[in-house]
Structure formats: structure tokens, C-alpha cells
XYZ file of C-alpha atoms in Angstrom:
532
model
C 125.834 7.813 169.129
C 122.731 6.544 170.894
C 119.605 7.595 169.280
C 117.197 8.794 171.564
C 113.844 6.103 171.770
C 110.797 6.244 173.676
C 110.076 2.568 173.666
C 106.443 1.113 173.854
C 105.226 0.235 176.608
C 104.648 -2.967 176.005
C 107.807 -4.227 175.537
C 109.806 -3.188 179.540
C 112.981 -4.400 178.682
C 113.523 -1.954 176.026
C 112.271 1.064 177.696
C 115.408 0.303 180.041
C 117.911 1.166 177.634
C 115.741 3.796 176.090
C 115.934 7.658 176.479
C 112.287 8.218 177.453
C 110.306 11.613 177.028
C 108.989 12.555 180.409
C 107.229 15.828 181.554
C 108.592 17.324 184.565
C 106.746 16.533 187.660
C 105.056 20.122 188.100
C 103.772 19.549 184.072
C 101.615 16.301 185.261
C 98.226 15.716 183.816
C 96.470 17.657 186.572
C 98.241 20.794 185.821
C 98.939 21.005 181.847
C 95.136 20.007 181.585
C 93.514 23.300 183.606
C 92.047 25.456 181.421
C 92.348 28.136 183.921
C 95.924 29.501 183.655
C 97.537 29.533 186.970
C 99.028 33.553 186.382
C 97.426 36.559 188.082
C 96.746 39.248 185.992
C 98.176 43.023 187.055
C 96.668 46.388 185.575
C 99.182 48.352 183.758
C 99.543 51.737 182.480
C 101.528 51.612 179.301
C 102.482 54.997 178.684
C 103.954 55.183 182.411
C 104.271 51.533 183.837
C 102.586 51.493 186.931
C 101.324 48.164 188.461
C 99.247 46.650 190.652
C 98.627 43.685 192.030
C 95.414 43.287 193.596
C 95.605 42.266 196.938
C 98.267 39.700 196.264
C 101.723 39.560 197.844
C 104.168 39.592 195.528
C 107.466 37.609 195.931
C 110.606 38.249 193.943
C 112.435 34.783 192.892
C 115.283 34.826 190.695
C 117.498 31.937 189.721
C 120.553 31.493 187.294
C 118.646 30.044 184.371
C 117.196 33.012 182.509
C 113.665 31.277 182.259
C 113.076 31.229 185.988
C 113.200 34.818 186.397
C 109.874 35.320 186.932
C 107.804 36.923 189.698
C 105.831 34.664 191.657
C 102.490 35.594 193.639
C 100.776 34.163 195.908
C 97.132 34.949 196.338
C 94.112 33.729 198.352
C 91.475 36.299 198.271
C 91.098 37.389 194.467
C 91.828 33.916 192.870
C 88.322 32.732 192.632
C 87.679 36.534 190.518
C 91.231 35.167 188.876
C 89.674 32.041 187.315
C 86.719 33.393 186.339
C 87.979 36.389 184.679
C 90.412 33.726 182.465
C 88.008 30.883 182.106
C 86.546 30.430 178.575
C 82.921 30.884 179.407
C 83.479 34.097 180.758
C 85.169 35.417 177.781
C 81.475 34.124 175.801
C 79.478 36.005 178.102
C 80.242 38.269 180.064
C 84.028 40.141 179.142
C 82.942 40.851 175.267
C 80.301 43.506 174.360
C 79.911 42.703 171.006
C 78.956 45.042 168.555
C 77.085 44.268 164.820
C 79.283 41.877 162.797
C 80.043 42.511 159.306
C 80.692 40.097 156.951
C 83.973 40.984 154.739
C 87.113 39.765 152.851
C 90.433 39.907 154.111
C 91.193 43.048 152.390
C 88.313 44.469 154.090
C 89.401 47.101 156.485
C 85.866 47.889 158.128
C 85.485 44.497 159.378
C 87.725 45.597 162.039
C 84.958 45.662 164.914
C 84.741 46.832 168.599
C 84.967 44.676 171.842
C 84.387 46.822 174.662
C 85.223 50.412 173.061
C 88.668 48.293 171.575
C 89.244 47.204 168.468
C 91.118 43.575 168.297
C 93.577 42.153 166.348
C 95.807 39.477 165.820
C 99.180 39.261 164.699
C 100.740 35.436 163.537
C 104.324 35.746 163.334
C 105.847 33.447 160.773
C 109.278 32.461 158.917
C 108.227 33.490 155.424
C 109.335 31.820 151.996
C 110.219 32.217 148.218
C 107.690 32.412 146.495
C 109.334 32.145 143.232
C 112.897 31.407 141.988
C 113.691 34.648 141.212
C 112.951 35.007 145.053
C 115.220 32.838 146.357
C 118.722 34.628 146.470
C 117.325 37.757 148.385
C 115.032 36.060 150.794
C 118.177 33.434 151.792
C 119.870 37.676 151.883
C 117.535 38.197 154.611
C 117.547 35.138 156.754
C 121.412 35.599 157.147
C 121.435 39.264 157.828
C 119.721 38.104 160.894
C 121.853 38.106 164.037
C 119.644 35.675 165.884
C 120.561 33.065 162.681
C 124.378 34.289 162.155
C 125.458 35.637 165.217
C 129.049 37.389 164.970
C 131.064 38.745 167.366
C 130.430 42.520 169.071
C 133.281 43.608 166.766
C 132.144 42.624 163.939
C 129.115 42.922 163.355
C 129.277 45.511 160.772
C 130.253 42.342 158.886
C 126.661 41.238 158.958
C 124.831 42.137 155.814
C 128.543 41.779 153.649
C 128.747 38.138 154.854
C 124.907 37.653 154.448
C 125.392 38.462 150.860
C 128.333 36.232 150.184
C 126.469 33.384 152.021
C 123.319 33.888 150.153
C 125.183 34.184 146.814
C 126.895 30.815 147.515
C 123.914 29.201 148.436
C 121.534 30.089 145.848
C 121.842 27.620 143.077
C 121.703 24.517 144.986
C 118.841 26.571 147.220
C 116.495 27.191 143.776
C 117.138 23.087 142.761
C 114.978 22.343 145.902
C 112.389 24.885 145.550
C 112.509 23.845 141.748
C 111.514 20.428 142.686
C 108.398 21.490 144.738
C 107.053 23.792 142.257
C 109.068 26.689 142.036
C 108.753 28.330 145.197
C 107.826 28.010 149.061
C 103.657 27.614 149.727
C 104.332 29.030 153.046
C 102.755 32.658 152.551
C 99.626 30.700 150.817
C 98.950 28.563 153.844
C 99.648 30.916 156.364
C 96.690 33.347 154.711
C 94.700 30.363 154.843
C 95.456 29.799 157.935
C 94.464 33.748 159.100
C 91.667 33.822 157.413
C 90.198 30.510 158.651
C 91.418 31.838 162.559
C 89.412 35.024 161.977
C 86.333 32.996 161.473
C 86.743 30.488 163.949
C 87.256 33.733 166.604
C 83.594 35.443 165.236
C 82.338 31.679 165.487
C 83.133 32.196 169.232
C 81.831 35.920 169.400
C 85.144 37.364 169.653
C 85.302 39.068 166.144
C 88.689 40.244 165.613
C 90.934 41.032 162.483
C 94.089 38.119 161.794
C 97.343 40.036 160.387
C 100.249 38.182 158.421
C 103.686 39.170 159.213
C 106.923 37.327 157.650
C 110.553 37.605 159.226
C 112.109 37.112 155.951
C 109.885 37.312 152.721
C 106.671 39.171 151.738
C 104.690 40.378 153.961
C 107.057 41.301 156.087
C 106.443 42.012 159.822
C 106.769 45.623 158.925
C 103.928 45.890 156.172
C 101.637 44.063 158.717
C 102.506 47.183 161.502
C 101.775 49.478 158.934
C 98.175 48.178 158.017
C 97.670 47.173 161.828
C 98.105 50.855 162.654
C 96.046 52.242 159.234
C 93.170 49.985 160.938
C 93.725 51.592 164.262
C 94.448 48.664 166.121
C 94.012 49.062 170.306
C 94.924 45.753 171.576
C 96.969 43.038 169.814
C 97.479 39.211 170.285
C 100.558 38.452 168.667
C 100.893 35.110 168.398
C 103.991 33.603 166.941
C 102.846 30.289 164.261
C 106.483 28.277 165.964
C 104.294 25.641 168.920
C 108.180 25.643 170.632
C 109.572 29.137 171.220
C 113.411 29.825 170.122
C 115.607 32.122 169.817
C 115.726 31.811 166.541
C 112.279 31.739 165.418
C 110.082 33.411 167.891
C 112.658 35.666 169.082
C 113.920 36.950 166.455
C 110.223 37.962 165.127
C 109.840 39.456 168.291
C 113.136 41.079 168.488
C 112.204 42.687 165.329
C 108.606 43.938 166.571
C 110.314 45.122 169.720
C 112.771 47.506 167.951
C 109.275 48.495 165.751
C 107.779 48.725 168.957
C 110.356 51.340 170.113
C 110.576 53.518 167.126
C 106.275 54.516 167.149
C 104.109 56.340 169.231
C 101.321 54.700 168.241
C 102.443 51.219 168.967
C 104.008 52.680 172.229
C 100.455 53.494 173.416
C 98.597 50.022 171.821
C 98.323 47.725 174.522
C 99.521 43.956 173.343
C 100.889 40.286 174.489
C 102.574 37.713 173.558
C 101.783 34.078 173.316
C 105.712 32.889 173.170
C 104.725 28.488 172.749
C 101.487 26.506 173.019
C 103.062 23.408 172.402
C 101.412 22.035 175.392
C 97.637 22.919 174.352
C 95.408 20.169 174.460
C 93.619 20.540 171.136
C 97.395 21.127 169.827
C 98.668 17.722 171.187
C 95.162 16.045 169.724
C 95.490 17.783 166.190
C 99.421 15.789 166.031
C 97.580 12.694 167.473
C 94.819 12.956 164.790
C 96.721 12.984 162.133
C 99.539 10.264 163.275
C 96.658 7.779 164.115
C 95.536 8.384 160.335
C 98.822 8.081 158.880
C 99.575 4.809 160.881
C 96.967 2.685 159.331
C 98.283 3.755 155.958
C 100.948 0.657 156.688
C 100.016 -2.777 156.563
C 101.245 -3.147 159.751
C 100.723 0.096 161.898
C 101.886 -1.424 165.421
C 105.533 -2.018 164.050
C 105.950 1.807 162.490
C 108.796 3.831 164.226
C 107.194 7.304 164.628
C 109.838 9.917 163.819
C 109.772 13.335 165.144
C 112.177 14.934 163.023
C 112.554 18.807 164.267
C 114.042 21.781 163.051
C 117.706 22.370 164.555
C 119.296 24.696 166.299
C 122.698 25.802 167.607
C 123.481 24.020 170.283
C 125.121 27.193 172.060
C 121.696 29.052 171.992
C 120.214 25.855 174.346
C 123.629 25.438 176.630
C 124.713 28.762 176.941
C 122.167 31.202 176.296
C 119.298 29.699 178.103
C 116.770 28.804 175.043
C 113.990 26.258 175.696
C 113.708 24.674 172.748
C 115.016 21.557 173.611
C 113.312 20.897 176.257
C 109.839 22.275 174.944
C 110.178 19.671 171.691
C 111.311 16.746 173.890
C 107.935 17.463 176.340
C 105.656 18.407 173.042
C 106.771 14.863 171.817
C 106.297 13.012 175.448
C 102.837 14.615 175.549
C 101.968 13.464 172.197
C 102.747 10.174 172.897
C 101.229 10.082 175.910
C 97.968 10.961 174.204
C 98.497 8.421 171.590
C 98.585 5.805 174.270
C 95.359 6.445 175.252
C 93.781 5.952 172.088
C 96.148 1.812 172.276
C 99.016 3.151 169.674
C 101.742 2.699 171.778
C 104.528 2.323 169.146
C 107.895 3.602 169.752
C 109.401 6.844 168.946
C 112.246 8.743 168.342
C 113.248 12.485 167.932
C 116.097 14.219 165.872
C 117.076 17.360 164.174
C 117.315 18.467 161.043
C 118.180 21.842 158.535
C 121.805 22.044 160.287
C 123.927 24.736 158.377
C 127.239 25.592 158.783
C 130.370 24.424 160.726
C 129.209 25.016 164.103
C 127.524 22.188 166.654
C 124.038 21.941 166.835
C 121.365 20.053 168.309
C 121.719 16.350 168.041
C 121.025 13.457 167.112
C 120.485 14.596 163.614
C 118.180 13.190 161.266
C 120.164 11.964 158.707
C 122.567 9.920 160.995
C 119.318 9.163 163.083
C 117.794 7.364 160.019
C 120.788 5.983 159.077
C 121.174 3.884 162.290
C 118.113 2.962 162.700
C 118.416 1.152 159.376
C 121.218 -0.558 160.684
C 118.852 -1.639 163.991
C 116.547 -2.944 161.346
C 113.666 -0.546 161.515
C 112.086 -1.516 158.259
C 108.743 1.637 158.581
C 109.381 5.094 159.479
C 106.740 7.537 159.641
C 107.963 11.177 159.840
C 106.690 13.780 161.851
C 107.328 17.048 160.899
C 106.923 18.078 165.101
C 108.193 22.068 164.688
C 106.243 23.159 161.588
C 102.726 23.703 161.032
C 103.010 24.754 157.531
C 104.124 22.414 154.373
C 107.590 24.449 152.736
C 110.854 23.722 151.778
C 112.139 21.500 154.609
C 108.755 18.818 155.227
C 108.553 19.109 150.672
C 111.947 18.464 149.814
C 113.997 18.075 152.727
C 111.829 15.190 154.255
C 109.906 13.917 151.604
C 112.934 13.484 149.102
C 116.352 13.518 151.144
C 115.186 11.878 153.740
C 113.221 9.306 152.956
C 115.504 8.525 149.555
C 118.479 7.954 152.354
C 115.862 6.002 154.376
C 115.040 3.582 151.366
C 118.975 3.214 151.241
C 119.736 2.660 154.177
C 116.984 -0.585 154.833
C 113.866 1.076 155.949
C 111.277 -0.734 153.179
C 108.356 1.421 154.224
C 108.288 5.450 154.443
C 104.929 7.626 155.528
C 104.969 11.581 156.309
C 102.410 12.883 158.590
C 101.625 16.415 156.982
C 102.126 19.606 158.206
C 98.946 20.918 160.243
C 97.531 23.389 157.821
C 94.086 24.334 158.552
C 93.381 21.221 160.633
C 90.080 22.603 162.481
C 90.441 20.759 165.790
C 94.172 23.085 165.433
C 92.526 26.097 164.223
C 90.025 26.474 166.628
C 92.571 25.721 169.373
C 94.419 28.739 167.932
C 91.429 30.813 168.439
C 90.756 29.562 172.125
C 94.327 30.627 172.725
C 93.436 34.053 171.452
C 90.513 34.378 173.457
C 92.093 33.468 176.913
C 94.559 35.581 176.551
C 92.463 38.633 175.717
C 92.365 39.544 179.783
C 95.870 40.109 179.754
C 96.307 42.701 176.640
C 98.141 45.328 178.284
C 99.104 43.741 181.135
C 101.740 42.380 182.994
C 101.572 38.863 184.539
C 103.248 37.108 186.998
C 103.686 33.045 188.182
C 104.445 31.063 189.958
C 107.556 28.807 188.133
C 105.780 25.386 188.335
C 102.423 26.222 187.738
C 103.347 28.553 184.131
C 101.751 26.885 181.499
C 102.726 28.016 177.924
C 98.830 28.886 177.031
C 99.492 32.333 178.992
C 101.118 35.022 177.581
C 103.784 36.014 179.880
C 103.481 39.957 178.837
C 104.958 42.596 176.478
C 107.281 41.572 173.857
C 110.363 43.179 175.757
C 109.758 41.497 179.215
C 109.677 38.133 176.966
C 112.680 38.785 175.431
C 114.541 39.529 178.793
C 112.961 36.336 180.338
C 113.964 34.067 177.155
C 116.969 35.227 175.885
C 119.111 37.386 178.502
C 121.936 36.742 176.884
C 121.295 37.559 173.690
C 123.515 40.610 172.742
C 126.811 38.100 174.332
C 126.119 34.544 172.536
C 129.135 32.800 173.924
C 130.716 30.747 171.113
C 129.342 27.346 170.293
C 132.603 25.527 170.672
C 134.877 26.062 173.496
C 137.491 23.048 172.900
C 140.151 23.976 170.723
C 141.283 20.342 169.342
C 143.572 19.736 166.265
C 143.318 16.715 163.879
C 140.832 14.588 162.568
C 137.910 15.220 165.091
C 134.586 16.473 165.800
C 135.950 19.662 167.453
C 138.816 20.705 164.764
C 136.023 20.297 161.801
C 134.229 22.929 163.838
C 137.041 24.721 164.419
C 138.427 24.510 161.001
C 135.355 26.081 159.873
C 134.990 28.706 162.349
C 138.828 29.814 160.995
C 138.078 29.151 157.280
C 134.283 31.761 158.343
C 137.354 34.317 160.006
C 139.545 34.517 157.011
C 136.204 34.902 154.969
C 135.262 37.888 157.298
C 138.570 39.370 156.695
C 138.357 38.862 152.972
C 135.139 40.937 153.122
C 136.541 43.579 155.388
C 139.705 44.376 153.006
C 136.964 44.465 149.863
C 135.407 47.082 151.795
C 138.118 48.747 152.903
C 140.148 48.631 149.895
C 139.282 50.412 146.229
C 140.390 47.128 144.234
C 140.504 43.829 146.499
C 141.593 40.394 145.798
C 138.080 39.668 144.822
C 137.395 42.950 142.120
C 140.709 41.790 140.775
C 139.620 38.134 139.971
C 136.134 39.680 138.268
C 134.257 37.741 141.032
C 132.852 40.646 143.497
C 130.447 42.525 140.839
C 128.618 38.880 141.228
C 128.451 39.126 144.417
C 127.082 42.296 144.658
């Protein structure tokens, strides 16, 4: 397996044999560095979607790859109004009538002010965490009810929750060991309030005061308990802004998957005008936040120049990236190129690597891994690693134990003498006020649709209402093809896939006759009360 490198670029000859992270020619410096997003906004009704796009022809440009089905327009009389109704100064002075500011705690429901007759708010999307041991068993419950993580087959997916619960069971002991060893649970719901609280005053720092929600996809509080206060607070336009810089499927999607069946369900939210900010990966005070805190990192070794930086990402399946049209791979390999890219103009121009970790189950996901990435660069003789944590901007479970114990105790064993971690964002301000700049551009297009042209979308613009996302993302997503589609037998790659995709069947079944059935194999044998 060749790891992929980006070589320095210093040394030519190795940058030859080298898989280097390059930017598509359309995401050049010019274009990823405009602050003025290159997307037209259209007025919308919600309640009875009508559009209109002012004075701009509209062109209709579909392609097989579910992310270029976008509408492109072309427009030469209203851009100049275009870029200054998006640019930042504009937002300062001239969009926002702002009305007294109160000072109050997060609790605080009256701090919930006006901009123009609407009262904002913002809504981070995260993964969620245990946040004690006791924890653990139904929050791993509710990460594998999720189809977007366990994705079954049409017929049986009233399998879902029954295999959730045997998975979850299983995995539970050796799942509280690791949250054991960093404390007894996940930090993740304490840094992501920190992280609100210190967005909300970073957006009245601007003059855009505007309430920060909290909602979880798996643990406390959940999506749903962040709805319900949004609405007690009466809520009229919402940012929702997802805390994963590269969108997925699995992450971002399936929070917004969730939100859009919410969405569905209420009149109120039917009527409350919102967008989406699916990645921002490509931000500029993003990219200079990861530089910031590599650069420090680096001159923790004696000698910085000879460090291997290791972008070490969470994984996915590699079906959801070939077959059903996610991004994620190709957003992480451009987040890395464009951090690099910034670190060479500060002179670090060490080389690099990326790889994937947090694989579970039998099925293929996205390589190289980190484990057998670490592993051979021992055997190159990389003697100092420094890991990058590239897809999380939060410390939990998989930069605490999974990094800073597995992996670097495999690193030390397999000849790398000198391990660094550069640490999860947090509140980093030059990241948090980034967040809040995001926020404020995309205020113009809160209950509106927008359309682009392919090459000059940047991810800094929402591209409009959770459902149009999720149709422009993930089109496939209700007929996942399955992740292997070479039936080998033996000793190989393919069979120990395919071995465990039967040995995951004749589980299924199990299940299905348990349920079916007033005393199964499993009540017999004293072992399904456990379960349950």
C-alpha cells in the first residue's frame, strides 16, 4: 500500500513519487480567497415556494455526480448590488438595525434580540458524547440506530434498532475502558457549550447579536430539545451550522436528515425561514487557526523541519464516497492541501501525510488507515510524527484515547522516537470569530434559495434549505449500493468483507426469529434478557 505524502518542497525528487494534495484549478488562490461569495441570492416565499431571480438568466445544468446539480446564473446587471449585499461591511452597517443589547447567561431567554423585526439564532449541529459510564451503552444505542451509520437493506430495515441494541450491547465494555481512561466520559457537550457561548459573543462583538443553540445527534442535548427551546424563544430565522469543517453523509447529513424530518412534522418550523452552512473547511481564518496551532506544536521538537505532519481523519465507508456521491474525500484531501499551502508561506514546508481512522465493522472504508499508515512509515524510518486531528474541532474519545494512546503507543513500537498531537480547536479565537463571520455572511440568504455557478461555489455559502442540501449531497441516500461488489472466496481482502457481511446476515436473522418467535435460540441460552 502506498501511503499518500505531500513531500516538501524542497526536496523535487521526492515530490515525484509522492501523492500530492492539490486544489482543483477553479479553487486557486484568487477564488477560495474572495470574501464575496460568488452565489446570487433569490427571494423566496416559504410557505408557497415562489422564486425570483432578479434580473438574472437562469441556466439549468445537471451532471451525473449528485454535487453538480446545481443551478447556475449568470448575471451582469445586479452583481455589483450582489457583492455588496454579501460583503462583510455591509452586514456592520447597513443590513442590521440593531436594537438595545442585553447582557445575559446562556439560560437567559430574553437575550434573544431583534435584527430587522427578526429574531436570530444559531443552531451548531454536533456528534454528541457520554458523558458518564453509565452513558455509554445507550448513547453507542443511538449512534447505530442511525441509518446514515448502519445502513441495511430496504427490507430490512425494521432490523434497525434490534441490531443497534445487540451491537451496542457487544460493544460496551471495551467502549467504557476508553472513556474510563480519559476520565469517565466524553468532554464533547462541555466544549461545544463553550464553544456557543464564546460564538454568541464574538457575533454581539460584531453587532449581530444573536442566540447560539446546542443540538447533539446522539447524546444530551439532543437536536430535538434544541427545536423545542428554539421555538419557546420564537426563533424567525436560523443559521444552522453543522461543527463537522468537511460535510458527510454521515455527520452533517445525518444531523440534517434528522432536522429535515423535524422540519416536516411543525408548523412553526415550516414557516421559520433558515440555511445551512453544509462545510467551511476552506475558510481562511479556518485554514490559519490549523496553521497556528501546527506551527506551535512543531517547535515543541528539537528538530521541527524533520517532523512528518499527520493528518489523521475520521473514516468513512468507502461506498458512501464511490457510490453515493459524498465529498468527504475530496473536501479533507483539499482542507489538508490548503493547510499546507498556508504553512509554506510562513517557511514550514515539512512533509505530510493523510489517513483514516475509527473504522468499524467488516465493510471497506476509506484508506490508507492510520494504524497501517503509522506502521509503515516506521518502517520508512520516520522517527517524529505530529498528529493532526484534521476532522474534529472538539477533544473526545477518538483525539483522547484513540490518538493519544493507541496511536502513538503503536507509533513508539513501531520506530517513530518522537510523538506530538496538535489539539483539537476548542475555542481558538482566530476559529471562533471565523465561525461568527460565517454566520454573518450568510445572514442575506436566511430564507432563501441560492444558486451557482459549479466552479465558482465556495463552501462559505450556504447552498439553501436543509432539504435542497440533502438532495444535492446525498441523492442516493434511501438506495446505498453495497460497499463490496466482488464476491471472492479465500484468504483475501474481499472474502474478510464478505465473510463479515454473511456472519452480520445470519446475525440479522438470529434477531428476526427472536422477534418472531415466543422462546428463541437466544431466551433459551438465558442470553437475550441481557440484551434487552
Amino acid at each position: 500500500m502506498n501511503t499518500p505524502i505531500h513531500a516538501p518542497s524542497s526536496s523535487p525528487s521526492s515530490s515525484s513519487s509522492s501523492y500530492m494534495l492539490r486544489p482543483p484549478s477553479c479553487l486557486s488562490h484568487p477564488s477560495r480567497n474572495i470574501k464575496c461569495p460568488m452565489l446570487l441570492p433569490q427571494a423566496i416565499c416559504t410557505s408557497q415556494k415562489k422564486y425570483w431571480c432578479f434580473r438574472a438568466h437562469v441556466e439549468a445544468s445537471f451532471n451525473t455526480n449528485p454535487l453538480k446539480n446545481y443551478t447556475s446564473v449568470s448575471c451582469s446587471t445586479w452583481w455589483s448590488e450582489a457583492q455588496s449585499l454579501v460583503s462583510y461591511k455591509t452586514h456592520n452597517k447597513q443590513l442590521f438595525t440593531v436594537g438595545s443589547l442585553a447582557t445575559s447567561t446562556a439560560q437567559d431567554v430574553s437575550d434573544t434580540t431583534l435584527i430587522g423585526g427578526d429574531k436570530i439564532g444559531v443552531l451548531l449541529l454536533n456528534l454528541g458524547g457520554p458523558e458518564t459510564l453509565e452513558d455509554v451503552q445507550p448513547f453507542l444505542f443511538n449512534l447505530f440506530a442511525d441509518p446514515d451509520i448502519i445502513r441495511l437493506p430496504r427490507i430490512f430495515s425494521f432490523l434497525q434498532k434490534p441490531l443497534a441494541q445487540f451491537v451496542s450491547v457487544a460493544r460496551a465494555p471495551k467502549s467504557k475502558e476508553g472513556y474510563a481512561s480519559i476520565g469517565g466520559g466524553s468532554p464533547l457537550r462541555r466544549m461545544t457549550d463553550e464553544q456557543a457561548e464564546e460564538l454568541k459573543k464574538s457575533l454581539w462583538e460584531k453587532n449581530v447579536p444573536a442566540k447560539v443553540y446546542v443540538g447533539m445527534r446522539y447524546w444530551h442535548p439532543f437536536t430535538e430539545e434544541a427545536i423545542e427551546q428554539i421555538k419557546r424563544d420564537g426563533i424567525t430565522k436560523l443559521v444552522i451550522l453543522p461543527l463537522y469543517p468537511q460535510f458527510s453523509i454521515s455527520t452533517s447529513g445525518s444531523s440534517l436528515r434528522l432536522l429535515e424530518s423535524i422540519f416536516r412534522e411543525d408548523e412553526y418550523l415550516v414557516n421559520m425561514q433558515h440555511t445551512v452552512i453544509p462545510s467551511w473547511y476552506k475558510r481562511e481564518g479556518y485554514i490559519k487557526a490549523m496553521a497556528n496551532l501546527i506551527e506551535k506544536e512543531l517547535k515543541s521538537f528539537d528538530c521541527p523541519e524533520e517532523v512528518m505532519i499527520f493528518f489523521s481523519a475520521h473514516g468513512v465507508p468507502l461506498a458512501y464516497v464511490e457510490e453515493a456521491g459524498d465529498p468527504y474525500k475530496a473536501e479533507m484531501e483539499e482542507c489538508v492541501d490548503l493547510i499546507m499551502e498556508e504553512l509554506e508561506t510562513r517557511k514550514i514546508t515539512n512533509a505530510c501525510t493523510l489517513a483514516y481512522q475509527s473504522r468499524v465493522g467488516p465493510v471497506e472504508w476509506l484508506r490508507p488507515y492510520t494504524d497501517e499508515t503509522i506502521v509503515e512509515l516506521g518502517k520508512k524510518g520516520v522517527k517524529s510524527l505530529l498528529a493532526v486531528p484534521i476532522s474534529f474541532v472538539s477533544e473526545h474519545i477518538e483525539t483522547l484515547e484513540e490518538i493519544d494512546v493507541e496511536y502513538k503507543e503503536l507509533a513508539l513500537e513501531s520506530g517513530i522516537e518522537k510523538w506530538g498531537r496538535v489539539p483539537a480547536l476548542g475555542c481558538e479565537p482566530t476559529f471562533i470569530s471565523d465561525l461568527a463571520d460565517a454566520v454573518i455572511e450568510s445572514l442575506p440568504y436566511v430564507g432563501a434559495m441560492t444558486a451557482s455557478d459549479l466552479e465558482a461555489q465556495q463552501s462559505l455559502v450556504p447552498l439553501g434549505s436543509v432539504e435542497e442540501l440533502l438532495a444535492a449531497y446525498d441523492s442516493q441516500r434511501r438506495e446505498l449500493p453495497p460497499p463490496v461488489i466482488v464476491w471472492e472466496w479465500g484468504w483475501t481482502k474481499s472474502a474478510e468483507t464478505w465473510n463479515g457481511r454473511v456472519a452480520m446476515l445470519a446475525v440479522l436473522l438470529l434477531l428476526f426469529f427472536e422477534f418472531t418467535a415466543d422462546k428463541g435460540l437466544l431466551h433459551q441460552m438465558g442470553i437475550w434478557p441481557l440484551l434487552r
